[in-house]
């Protein structure tokens, strides 16, 4: 593949560059979102003042696999993080206890801000309300649809991930601005669904595979390990709360800066 373009500020969306060769390319201040770099090889790279957030494994820098160091440091910073990788039913119940407690604190923190700020994007990320809406989608997809077998679990406020594309029957309204309490009522219902399921979780259920749901939706009609479905939900809840806390920091700074001195 050959690609030459001397312009700056180029915007590329939904472009397949797999197998591309990029040579003598200036990517300073570039932004990558929803990008897959699996199998990428970089040589002669100048990398400084770079921020990477994502699912990282087998990341070798100058001959050293740094991913284990990254994960060990994250576990050190967040002692509850290791509990998001449970192996038995009691571990899943403990993980959900932790998430309920942490999210209660995050929601209380968000309520201290002016309601309109909870619809504001920080650095192009989802707003606080959009983050909660995405977690509705995650629970509906992996618990209500895949595990519990509901072919149409969606609420109109569910927000899929940006890279999903249009899927028949799955709502996707990024622009709607519902009140926080309306979204929280849905969240309470969905979290209660997970609570009931993990409270009744047994080893046999945890080791089972789901029955495929043939109706159109996401994820597709397949059989999934229950364990993996629950781990996905735990990861979504954990990671998006951290993102929400990060963005609340920025919103609080904005609020403080706007107050008269």
Coordinates of C-alpha atoms in Angstrom, one line a residue:
X1 CA 0.0 0.0 0.0
X2 CA 1.3 3.4 -0.8
X3 CA -0.1 6.6 0.8
X4 CA 1.3 10.0 0.5
X5 CA -0.4 13.2 1.7
X6 CA 1.4 16.3 2.8
X7 CA -1.6 17.8 4.6
X8 CA -1.8 18.1 8.3
X9 CA -4.8 17.6 10.5
X10 CA -6.0 14.7 8.4
X11 CA -9.1 12.8 9.8
X12 CA -9.3 9.2 9.0
X13 CA -12.4 7.2 10.2
X14 CA -13.3 3.5 9.5
X15 CA -10.2 3.1 7.3
X16 CA -8.5 -0.3 7.0
X17 CA -4.7 0.2 7.1
X18 CA -3.8 -3.3 8.0
X19 CA -0.5 -4.3 6.5
X20 CA 0.4 -0.7 5.7
X21 CA 3.9 0.6 5.7
X22 CA 4.3 4.1 7.3
X23 CA 7.8 5.5 6.7
X24 CA 9.0 9.1 7.5
X25 CA 5.6 9.9 8.9
X26 CA 5.1 12.8 11.4
X27 CA 2.4 11.8 13.9
X28 CA 3.1 14.4 16.5
X29 CA 0.0 15.3 18.5
X30 CA -2.0 12.7 16.6
X31 CA -5.0 11.1 18.4
X32 CA -5.9 7.5 18.0
X33 CA -9.3 6.2 19.1
X34 CA -10.8 2.7 18.8
X35 CA -7.6 1.6 17.0
X36 CA -6.3 -2.0 16.8
X37 CA -2.5 -2.2 16.8
X38 CA -2.2 -6.0 17.4
X39 CA 0.9 -7.3 15.6
X40 CA 2.2 -3.8 14.9
X41 CA 6.0 -3.5 14.7
X42 CA 7.8 -0.1 15.2
X43 CA 11.4 0.6 14.4
X44 CA 13.4 3.8 14.8
X45 CA 10.6 5.4 16.8
X46 CA 10.8 8.5 18.9
X47 CA 8.3 8.1 21.6
X48 CA 7.9 10.8 24.3
X49 CA 5.1 12.4 26.3
X50 CA 2.8 9.7 25.0
X51 CA -0.4 8.5 26.8
X52 CA -1.8 5.1 26.1
X53 CA -5.0 3.8 27.6
X54 CA -6.3 0.4 26.5
X55 CA -6.0 -3.4 26.7
X56 CA -2.3 -4.0 26.6
X57 CA -0.4 -7.3 26.5
X58 CA 2.9 -8.5 25.0
X59 CA 4.1 -4.9 24.6
X60 CA 7.8 -5.1 24.1
X61 CA 9.9 -1.9 24.3
X62 CA 13.6 -2.1 23.6
X63 CA 13.5 -5.9 24.2
X64 CA 11.5 -5.7 27.5
X65 CA 7.9 -6.8 27.8
X66 CA 6.5 -4.0 29.8
X67 CA 2.9 -5.2 30.1
X68 CA 3.5 -7.2 33.3
X69 CA 5.0 -4.2 35.0
X70 CA 2.1 -2.0 34.0
X71 CA -0.4 -4.5 35.4
X72 CA 1.5 -5.0 38.6
X73 CA 1.7 -1.2 39.1
X74 CA -2.1 -0.9 38.5
X75 CA -2.7 -3.6 41.0
X76 CA -0.5 -1.7 43.5
X77 CA -2.4 1.6 42.9
X78 CA -5.8 0.0 43.1
X79 CA -5.8 -2.9 45.6
X80 CA -9.3 -3.9 44.6
X81 CA -8.3 -4.3 41.0
X82 CA -7.0 -7.9 41.4
X83 CA -10.4 -8.8 42.8
X84 CA -11.9 -8.1 39.4
X85 CA -10.3 -11.3 38.2
X86 CA -12.3 -13.8 40.4
X87 CA -12.1 -17.6 39.8
X88 CA -15.0 -18.8 41.9
X89 CA -18.6 -17.8 42.7
X90 CA -17.6 -16.2 46.0
X91 CA -15.0 -14.1 44.2
X92 CA -17.6 -12.8 41.7
X93 CA -19.9 -11.9 44.6
X94 CA -17.1 -10.0 46.3
X95 CA -16.2 -8.2 43.1
X96 CA -19.8 -7.1 42.6
X97 CA -19.9 -5.9 46.3
X98 CA -16.8 -3.7 45.6
X99 CA -18.3 -2.3 42.3
X100 CA -21.5 -1.4 44.0
X101 CA -19.6 0.4 46.8
X102 CA -17.3 2.2 44.4
X103 CA -20.0 3.3 42.1
X104 CA -22.1 4.7 45.0
X105 CA -19.2 7.0 45.8
X106 CA -18.7 8.0 42.2
X107 CA -22.4 8.8 41.7
X108 CA -22.5 10.9 44.9
X109 CA -19.5 12.8 43.7
X110 CA -21.1 13.5 40.3
X111 CA -24.3 14.8 42.0
X112 CA -22.2 17.6 43.6
X113 CA -21.7 19.1 40.1
X114 CA -24.1 21.2 38.1
X115 CA -26.3 18.7 36.2
X116 CA -25.4 20.2 32.8
X117 CA -21.7 19.3 33.4
X118 CA -22.7 15.6 33.5
X119 CA -23.5 15.8 29.8
X120 CA -20.1 17.5 29.0
X121 CA -17.4 15.6 27.2
X122 CA -13.9 15.8 28.6
X123 CA -11.2 15.6 25.9
X124 CA -13.5 13.9 23.4
X125 CA -14.6 11.1 25.8
X126 CA -18.1 10.1 26.8
X127 CA -19.8 12.3 29.3
X128 CA -20.6 11.0 32.7
X129 CA -24.2 10.2 31.7
X130 CA -23.1 8.6 28.4
X131 CA -20.7 6.4 30.5
X132 CA -23.6 5.2 32.6
X133 CA -25.7 4.6 29.5
X134 CA -22.9 2.5 28.0
X135 CA -22.8 0.3 31.1
X136 CA -26.6 -0.3 30.6
X137 CA -25.7 -1.6 27.2
X138 CA -22.9 -3.8 28.6
X139 CA -25.2 -5.4 31.1
X140 CA -28.0 -5.8 28.7
X141 CA -25.7 -7.4 26.1
X142 CA -23.7 -9.8 28.2
X143 CA -26.1 -10.6 31.1
X144 CA -29.7 -10.1 30.0
X145 CA -29.1 -11.2 26.4
X146 CA -26.3 -13.7 26.4
X147 CA -26.6 -15.2 29.9
X148 CA -30.3 -14.9 30.6
X149 CA -31.4 -15.4 27.0
X150 CA -33.5 -12.2 26.5
X151 CA -33.4 -11.6 22.7
X152 CA -34.5 -7.9 23.1
X153 CA -33.1 -6.6 26.4
X154 CA -32.4 -3.1 25.2
X155 CA -33.6 0.2 26.6
X156 CA -33.8 3.2 24.3
X157 CA -31.1 4.8 26.4
X158 CA -28.6 2.0 25.9
X159 CA -25.4 3.3 24.4
X160 CA -23.2 0.8 22.4
X161 CA -19.5 1.3 21.9
X162 CA -18.6 3.7 19.1
X163 CA -17.1 1.1 16.8
X164 CA -20.0 -1.3 16.8
X165 CA -21.8 0.1 13.8
X166 CA -25.5 -0.3 13.2
X167 CA -27.0 -3.5 14.5
X168 CA -30.7 -4.2 13.8
X169 CA -32.8 -3.8 16.9
X170 CA -30.1 -2.2 19.0
X171 CA -30.8 1.4 19.9
X172 CA -28.0 3.9 19.4
X173 CA -28.8 7.6 20.2
X174 CA -25.6 9.3 21.2
X175 CA -27.1 12.8 21.2
X176 CA -30.0 12.3 23.7
X177 CA -29.5 14.1 27.0
X178 CA -31.6 12.3 29.7
X179 CA -31.7 13.4 33.3
X180 CA -29.2 11.7 35.5
X181 CA -32.0 10.2 37.8
X182 CA -33.6 8.6 34.8
X183 CA -30.4 6.8 33.8
X184 CA -29.7 5.9 37.4
X185 CA -33.1 4.2 37.8
X186 CA -32.2 2.0 34.8
X187 CA -28.7 1.4 36.3
X188 CA -30.3 0.4 39.6
X189 CA -32.5 -2.2 37.8
X190 CA -29.6 -3.6 35.7
X191 CA -27.2 -3.8 38.7
X192 CA -29.9 -5.6 40.7
X193 CA -30.1 -8.1 37.9
X194 CA -26.4 -8.8 38.1
X195 CA -26.7 -8.9 41.9
X196 CA -29.4 -11.6 41.8
X197 CA -27.4 -13.7 39.3
X198 CA -24.1 -13.6 41.2
X199 CA -25.9 -14.3 44.5
X200 CA -27.2 -17.5 43.0
X201 CA -24.0 -18.3 41.1
X202 CA -22.7 -21.9 41.5
X203 CA -19.6 -23.6 40.2
X204 CA -21.6 -25.5 37.6
X205 CA -23.3 -22.3 36.3
X206 CA -19.9 -20.5 36.2
X207 CA -18.3 -23.3 34.2
X208 CA -21.3 -23.6 31.8
X209 CA -21.7 -22.1 28.3
X210 CA -24.7 -20.0 27.3
X211 CA -27.4 -21.0 24.8
X212 CA -27.2 -19.0 21.6
X213 CA -29.8 -16.3 21.1
X214 CA -30.8 -16.5 17.4
X215 CA -32.5 -13.0 17.2
X216 CA -30.4 -10.1 15.7
X217 CA -28.5 -8.2 18.3
X218 CA -25.1 -7.9 19.9
X219 CA -23.1 -9.9 20.6
X220 CA -24.0 -12.3 17.8
X221 CA -25.8 -15.7 18.2
X222 CA -23.2 -17.9 19.7
X223 CA -22.5 -19.9 22.8
X224 CA -20.3 -18.0 25.3
X225 CA -18.6 -19.2 28.5
X226 CA -20.6 -17.7 31.4
X227 CA -17.3 -17.0 33.2
X228 CA -16.0 -14.9 30.3
X229 CA -19.3 -13.0 30.1
X230 CA -19.2 -12.0 33.8
X231 CA -15.5 -11.1 33.6
X232 CA -16.3 -8.7 30.7
X233 CA -19.0 -7.0 32.7
X234 CA -16.7 -6.7 35.7
X235 CA -14.0 -5.2 33.5
X236 CA -16.5 -2.7 31.9
X237 CA -17.7 -1.6 35.3
X238 CA -14.2 -1.2 36.7
X239 CA -12.6 0.6 33.8
X240 CA -15.4 3.0 33.1
X241 CA -15.6 4.0 36.7
X242 CA -11.9 5.0 36.5
X243 CA -12.6 6.9 33.4
X244 CA -15.5 8.6 35.1
X245 CA -13.4 9.5 38.1
X246 CA -10.7 10.9 35.8
X247 CA -13.2 13.1 34.0
X248 CA -14.9 14.2 37.2
X249 CA -11.5 15.5 38.3
X250 CA -11.4 17.7 35.2
X251 CA -15.0 18.9 35.6
X252 CA -14.4 19.8 39.2
X253 CA -11.3 21.8 38.2
X254 CA -13.4 23.6 35.6
X255 CA -16.1 24.4 38.2
X256 CA -13.5 25.7 40.7
X257 CA -11.8 27.9 38.1
X258 CA -15.1 29.5 37.2
X259 CA -15.9 30.5 40.7
X260 CA -15.3 34.2 41.6
X261 CA -12.4 34.8 43.9

